[in-house]
Short mmCIF file of C-alpha atoms in Angstrom, two decimals:
data_model
loop_
_atom_site.label_atom_id
_atom_site.label_comp_id
_atom_site.label_asym_id
_atom_site.label_seq_id
_atom_site.Cartn_x
_atom_site.Cartn_y
_atom_site.Cartn_z
CA UNK Y 101 16.54 -5.98 -10.90
CA UNK Y 102 14.75 -6.62 -7.61
CA UNK Y 103 11.29 -7.09 -9.12
CA UNK Y 104 12.48 -9.70 -11.59
CA UNK Y 105 14.42 -11.53 -8.86
CA UNK Y 106 11.27 -11.75 -6.72
CA UNK Y 107 9.15 -12.85 -9.68
CA UNK Y 108 11.62 -15.67 -10.27
CA UNK Y 109 11.85 -16.69 -6.60
CA UNK Y 110 10.36 -20.22 -6.28
CA UNK Y 111 8.55 -19.34 -3.05
CA UNK Y 112 7.61 -15.66 -3.40
CA UNK Y 113 6.39 -16.04 -6.99
CA UNK Y 114 3.47 -18.12 -5.64
CA UNK Y 115 2.24 -15.16 -3.59
CA UNK Y 116 2.33 -12.42 -6.22
CA UNK Y 117 -1.04 -10.95 -7.16
CA UNK Y 118 -2.57 -8.19 -9.25
CA UNK Y 119 -4.23 -6.21 -6.49
CA UNK Y 120 -4.17 -5.47 -2.80
CA UNK Y 121 -7.81 -5.64 -1.84
CA UNK Y 122 -9.94 -7.31 0.80
CA UNK Y 123 -13.66 -6.92 1.52
CA UNK Y 124 -13.98 -3.82 -0.68
CA UNK Y 125 -11.01 -2.05 0.94
CA UNK Y 126 -7.81 -1.82 -1.05
CA UNK Y 127 -5.29 0.21 -2.97
CA UNK Y 128 -5.68 1.39 -6.54
CA UNK Y 129 -2.78 1.79 -8.93
CA UNK Y 130 -2.79 4.80 -11.25
CA UNK Y 131 -2.95 4.08 -14.98
CA UNK Y 132 0.19 6.24 -15.22
CA UNK Y 133 2.21 3.63 -13.30
CA UNK Y 134 3.96 1.16 -15.61
CA UNK Y 135 2.56 -2.30 -14.76
CA UNK Y 136 6.05 -3.78 -15.08
CA UNK Y 137 7.45 -1.39 -12.46
CA UNK Y 138 5.67 -2.85 -9.42
CA UNK Y 139 4.66 -6.11 -7.80
CA UNK Y 140 2.31 -6.99 -4.97
CA UNK Y 141 3.15 -9.77 -2.54
CA UNK Y 142 0.33 -11.19 -0.38
CA UNK Y 143 2.30 -11.46 2.88
CA UNK Y 144 -0.68 -12.69 4.92
CA UNK Y 145 -1.39 -15.42 2.36
CA UNK Y 146 2.29 -16.47 2.48
CA UNK Y 147 2.06 -17.08 6.24
CA UNK Y 148 -1.39 -18.68 6.09
CA UNK Y 149 -0.23 -21.21 3.49
CA UNK Y 150 3.25 -21.95 4.83
CA UNK Y 151 2.80 -22.02 8.63
CA UNK Y 152 -0.01 -24.18 9.96
CA UNK Y 153 0.39 -23.87 13.72
CA UNK Y 154 0.33 -21.32 16.51
CA UNK Y 155 3.79 -20.03 15.58
CA UNK Y 156 2.33 -18.14 12.60
CA UNK Y 157 3.06 -14.45 13.18
CA UNK Y 158 0.50 -11.72 12.73
CA UNK Y 159 1.15 -10.22 9.31
CA UNK Y 160 -0.02 -7.39 7.07
CA UNK Y 161 -2.06 -8.04 3.96
CA UNK Y 162 0.34 -6.86 1.25
CA UNK Y 163 3.80 -5.65 0.44
CA UNK Y 164 3.88 -3.46 -2.66
CA UNK Y 165 7.26 -2.92 -4.30
CA UNK Y 166 7.44 -0.10 -6.83
CA UNK Y 167 10.56 0.50 -8.93
CA UNK Y 168 11.31 4.20 -9.25
CA UNK Y 169 14.24 4.00 -11.64
CA UNK Y 170 17.85 3.07 -11.14
CA UNK Y 171 18.26 1.35 -7.79
CA UNK Y 172 15.40 3.19 -6.04
CA UNK Y 173 12.21 1.54 -4.80
CA UNK Y 174 9.17 2.47 -2.76
CA UNK Y 175 7.94 -0.27 -0.43
CA UNK Y 176 4.42 -0.02 0.97
CA UNK Y 177 3.48 -2.46 3.69
CA UNK Y 178 -0.30 -2.48 3.79
CA UNK Y 179 -2.88 -3.58 6.34
CA UNK Y 180 -6.50 -3.41 5.16
CA UNK Y 181 -9.49 -3.23 7.51
CA UNK Y 182 -13.11 -3.01 6.41
CA UNK Y 183 -14.27 -1.68 9.74
CA UNK Y 184 -15.94 1.53 10.76
CA UNK Y 185 -14.48 1.52 14.23
CA UNK Y 186 -11.25 0.33 15.77
CA UNK Y 187 -13.18 -0.46 18.95
CA UNK Y 188 -12.67 -4.23 18.70
CA UNK Y 189 -9.10 -4.20 17.43
CA UNK Y 190 -6.17 -4.50 19.79
CA UNK Y 191 -3.98 -1.63 18.60
CA UNK Y 192 -0.71 -3.36 19.46
CA UNK Y 193 -1.76 -6.31 17.26
CA UNK Y 194 -2.06 -3.99 14.26
CA UNK Y 195 1.37 -2.51 14.94
CA UNK Y 196 2.80 -6.02 15.42
CA UNK Y 197 1.74 -6.99 11.90
CA UNK Y 198 4.02 -4.33 10.43
CA UNK Y 199 6.90 -5.11 12.79
CA UNK Y 200 6.62 -8.83 12.05
CA UNK Y 201 6.83 -8.08 8.34
CA UNK Y 202 10.11 -6.26 9.01
CA UNK Y 203 11.48 -8.78 11.51
CA UNK Y 204 10.51 -12.09 9.96
CA UNK Y 205 9.47 -11.64 6.34
CA UNK Y 206 11.99 -8.99 5.27
CA UNK Y 207 14.85 -9.58 7.74
CA UNK Y 208 14.72 -13.34 8.12
CA UNK Y 209 12.92 -15.25 5.38
CA UNK Y 210 13.71 -12.97 2.43
CA UNK Y 211 16.67 -10.99 3.71
CA UNK Y 212 18.59 -11.33 0.42
CA UNK Y 213 16.12 -8.95 -1.23
CA UNK Y 214 15.55 -6.35 1.46
CA UNK Y 215 19.08 -6.02 2.83
CA UNK Y 216 20.75 -5.83 -0.57
CA UNK Y 217 22.88 -2.68 -0.38
CA UNK Y 218 22.53 -2.17 -4.14
CA UNK Y 219 18.96 -0.95 -3.53
CA UNK Y 220 17.58 2.19 -1.87
CA UNK Y 221 14.17 1.85 -0.21
CA UNK Y 222 11.63 4.47 0.73
CA UNK Y 223 9.28 2.60 3.09
CA UNK Y 224 5.69 3.44 4.02
CA UNK Y 225 3.48 1.61 6.53
CA UNK Y 226 -0.14 2.06 5.43
CA UNK Y 227 -3.13 1.23 7.60
CA UNK Y 228 -6.21 1.54 5.40
CA UNK Y 229 -9.63 1.74 7.02
CA UNK Y 230 -12.66 3.95 7.28
CA UNK Y 231 -13.00 4.67 10.99
CA UNK Y 232 -16.14 6.38 12.21
CA UNK Y 233 -16.11 8.63 15.22
CA UNK Y 234 -18.34 7.42 18.01
CA UNK Y 235 -21.23 9.64 19.02
CA UNK Y 236 -20.02 9.98 22.61
CA UNK Y 237 -16.37 10.52 21.73
CA UNK Y 238 -15.13 13.85 23.01
CA UNK Y 239 -13.30 15.97 20.50
CA UNK Y 240 -10.61 16.79 23.05
CA UNK Y 241 -9.71 13.14 23.60
CA UNK Y 242 -7.65 11.21 21.06
CA UNK Y 243 -9.53 8.65 18.98
CA UNK Y 244 -8.48 5.00 18.77
CA UNK Y 245 -7.02 5.79 15.35
CA UNK Y 246 -4.98 8.62 16.91
CA UNK Y 247 -3.74 6.17 19.54
CA UNK Y 248 -2.80 3.64 16.85
CA UNK Y 249 -0.83 6.22 14.88
CA UNK Y 250 0.90 7.36 18.08
CA UNK Y 251 2.30 3.91 18.91
CA UNK Y 252 6.07 3.64 18.91
CA UNK Y 253 7.63 3.44 15.45
CA UNK Y 254 8.33 0.08 13.85
CA UNK Y 255 12.05 -0.56 13.35
CA UNK Y 256 13.81 -1.86 10.27
CA UNK Y 257 17.51 -1.64 9.37
CA UNK Y 258 18.19 0.80 12.22
CA UNK Y 259 15.42 3.22 11.19
CA UNK Y 260 12.02 3.96 12.66
CA UNK Y 261 8.82 4.04 10.61
CA UNK Y 262 5.48 5.42 11.77
CA UNK Y 263 2.14 4.03 10.69
CA UNK Y 264 0.18 6.18 8.27
CA UNK Y 265 -3.59 6.08 7.92
CA UNK Y 266 -5.35 6.26 4.57
CA UNK Y 267 -9.05 6.09 3.78
CA UNK Y 268 -10.04 3.11 1.62
CA UNK Y 269 -8.73 2.81 -1.90
CA UNK Y 270 -5.88 5.35 -2.05
CA UNK Y 271 -3.96 5.42 -5.32
CA UNK Y 272 -0.33 4.44 -5.91
CA UNK Y 273 1.07 7.14 -8.19
CA UNK Y 274 4.20 7.31 -10.31
CA UNK Y 275 7.26 7.75 -8.09
CA UNK Y 276 7.85 11.43 -8.83
CA UNK Y 277 4.33 12.16 -7.51
CA UNK Y 278 4.71 10.28 -4.20
CA UNK Y 279 6.23 13.18 -2.24
#
């Protein structure tokens, strides 16, 4: 099974963790989810500890892999931001983190896991933050968050994936409740 293969991988096993959380912003896992049916990989930590120069790509915080039975998995690529405004963030940099996870982490470095045709993946790109509308922001104009979510889709295995926004600490539920 994919989860066991990753747990036994000599490189990836060093970057498995119990939670996806940073500065009070994170993802909760429902008590109804079997703890053996998912893993969390700290993608950002992988790059920070393995690449020590300017070639280090921008990367998301976590990759959550949830087994849904048989050969089906839900993958959540997660970027966490403890900010109230996206004013200082370059929106394309946030999008690039997700695309780099697809292009380098999943398609290059660990391709054997994510291009294995024995597995079916439902993929979600989650940007988790608590943006606050600015006082002078007109309601008729799109917010920075709207602009982020409207960026072109990230591409992986000939499919496009849009970023989704969640408020801090959404809950991963059992697979049948994810729809």
